[in-house]
Amino acid sequence: MAPEEHDMSSNAVAQPTTGAQDEEAAQRIRGMRERIDEIDSAIIALWQERARLSQQVGATRVASGGTRLVLSREREILEKFRTELGADGTQLALLILRAGRGAL
């Protein structure tokens, strides 16, 4: 096998490419990506926790004779995300709200 060829049958695990042209930059990118992966895991866990809590709020409200939704609360959340994150924040808030209450 030529030196530039790779034996795909080996047990070696391929490292994700960084797109960097030098090893120092590649190392920095790998470190940043590792932190991004940690943040992504935290976001997913928080998303799931928020959805569960929101579902519990809705179930408690309905069980007590209240409405399924409180639109003023949803508007507050939408406004908070829009103020902090701009137009993308509004879209994110809509997804978060739907995860907790289901589709309208």
CSV table of C-alpha atoms in Angstrom, one decimal:
chain,number,residue,atom,x,y,z
A,1,MET,CA,0.0,0.0,0.0
A,2,ALA,CA,1.4,3.4,-0.9
A,3,PRO,CA,2.1,5.8,1.9
A,4,GLU,CA,-0.7,8.2,0.8
A,5,GLU,CA,-3.2,5.4,0.9
A,6,HIS,CA,-5.1,4.6,4.1
A,7,ASP,CA,-6.0,1.1,5.2
A,8,MET,CA,-9.8,1.4,6.0
A,9,SER,CA,-9.9,-2.0,7.5
A,10,SER,CA,-7.8,-1.0,10.5
A,11,ASN,CA,-9.3,-0.3,13.9
A,12,ALA,CA,-8.1,3.3,13.8
A,13,VAL,CA,-10.8,5.9,14.5
A,14,ALA,CA,-10.8,8.7,12.0
A,15,GLN,CA,-10.3,12.2,13.5
A,16,PRO,CA,-12.8,14.8,12.3
A,17,THR,CA,-11.2,17.3,10.0
A,18,THR,CA,-10.7,20.8,11.2
A,19,GLY,CA,-10.1,22.5,7.8
A,20,ALA,CA,-7.0,24.1,9.4
A,21,GLN,CA,-3.8,24.3,7.5
A,22,ASP,CA,-1.4,23.9,10.5
A,23,GLU,CA,-1.4,21.6,13.5
A,24,GLU,CA,-1.5,24.5,16.1
A,25,ALA,CA,-4.7,25.9,14.5
A,26,ALA,CA,-6.2,22.4,14.3
A,27,GLN,CA,-5.5,21.8,17.9
A,28,ARG,CA,-7.2,25.0,18.9
A,29,ILE,CA,-10.2,24.2,16.7
A,30,ARG,CA,-10.4,20.7,18.3
A,31,GLY,CA,-10.4,22.3,21.8
A,32,MET,CA,-13.1,24.8,20.8
A,33,ARG,CA,-15.2,22.1,19.2
A,34,GLU,CA,-14.9,20.0,22.4
A,35,ARG,CA,-16.4,23.0,24.4
A,36,ILE,CA,-19.1,23.4,21.7
A,37,ASP,CA,-20.0,19.7,22.2
A,38,GLU,CA,-20.3,20.3,26.0
A,39,ILE,CA,-22.5,23.3,25.5
A,40,ASP,CA,-24.7,21.4,23.0
A,41,SER,CA,-25.2,18.6,25.6
A,42,ALA,CA,-26.1,21.2,28.2
A,43,ILE,CA,-28.6,22.9,25.9
A,44,ILE,CA,-30.2,19.6,25.1
A,45,ALA,CA,-30.5,18.7,28.8
A,46,LEU,CA,-32.0,22.1,29.6
A,47,TRP,CA,-34.4,21.9,26.6
A,48,GLN,CA,-35.7,18.6,27.9
A,49,GLU,CA,-36.0,19.8,31.5
A,50,ARG,CA,-37.8,23.0,30.3
A,51,ALA,CA,-40.2,21.0,28.2
A,52,ARG,CA,-41.1,18.6,31.1
A,53,LEU,CA,-41.6,21.5,33.5
A,54,SER,CA,-43.8,23.4,31.0
A,55,GLN,CA,-45.9,20.2,30.4
A,56,GLN,CA,-46.3,19.9,34.2
A,57,VAL,CA,-47.4,23.6,34.4
A,58,GLY,CA,-50.0,23.0,31.7
A,59,ALA,CA,-51.3,19.8,33.2
A,60,THR,CA,-51.6,21.4,36.6
A,61,ARG,CA,-53.3,24.5,35.2
A,62,VAL,CA,-55.9,22.4,33.3
A,63,ALA,CA,-56.5,20.0,36.2
A,64,SER,CA,-57.3,23.1,38.3
A,65,GLY,CA,-59.9,24.2,35.8
A,66,GLY,CA,-57.6,26.7,34.1
A,67,THR,CA,-56.9,27.2,30.4
A,68,ARG,CA,-54.5,25.1,28.4
A,69,LEU,CA,-52.5,28.2,27.4
A,70,VAL,CA,-51.7,31.6,28.9
A,71,LEU,CA,-51.1,33.7,25.9
A,72,SER,CA,-49.7,36.6,27.9
A,73,ARG,CA,-47.0,34.4,29.3
A,74,GLU,CA,-46.1,33.1,25.8
A,75,ARG,CA,-45.9,36.8,24.7
A,76,GLU,CA,-43.5,37.5,27.5
A,77,ILE,CA,-41.3,34.6,26.6
A,78,LEU,CA,-41.3,35.6,22.9
A,79,GLU,CA,-40.4,39.2,23.7
A,80,LYS,CA,-37.6,38.1,26.0
A,81,PHE,CA,-36.0,36.0,23.4
A,82,ARG,CA,-36.5,38.6,20.6
A,83,THR,CA,-35.0,41.3,22.8
A,84,GLU,CA,-31.9,39.2,23.7
A,85,LEU,CA,-31.4,37.3,20.4
A,86,GLY,CA,-33.2,39.3,17.7
A,87,ALA,CA,-35.3,37.7,15.0
A,88,ASP,CA,-33.7,34.3,15.5
A,89,GLY,CA,-34.6,34.5,19.2
A,90,THR,CA,-38.3,34.7,18.2
A,91,GLN,CA,-38.0,31.6,16.1
A,92,LEU,CA,-36.1,29.8,18.9
A,93,ALA,CA,-38.8,30.8,21.5
A,94,LEU,CA,-41.5,29.5,19.2
A,95,LEU,CA,-39.7,26.1,19.1
A,96,ILE,CA,-39.2,26.1,22.8
A,97,LEU,CA,-42.8,26.9,23.5
A,98,ARG,CA,-44.0,24.2,21.2
A,99,ALA,CA,-41.8,21.6,22.9
A,100,GLY,CA,-43.5,22.4,26.2
A,101,ARG,CA,-47.1,22.7,25.2
A,102,GLY,CA,-47.3,20.9,21.8
A,103,ALA,CA,-48.5,22.3,18.5
A,104,LEU,CA,-51.4,24.7,18.6
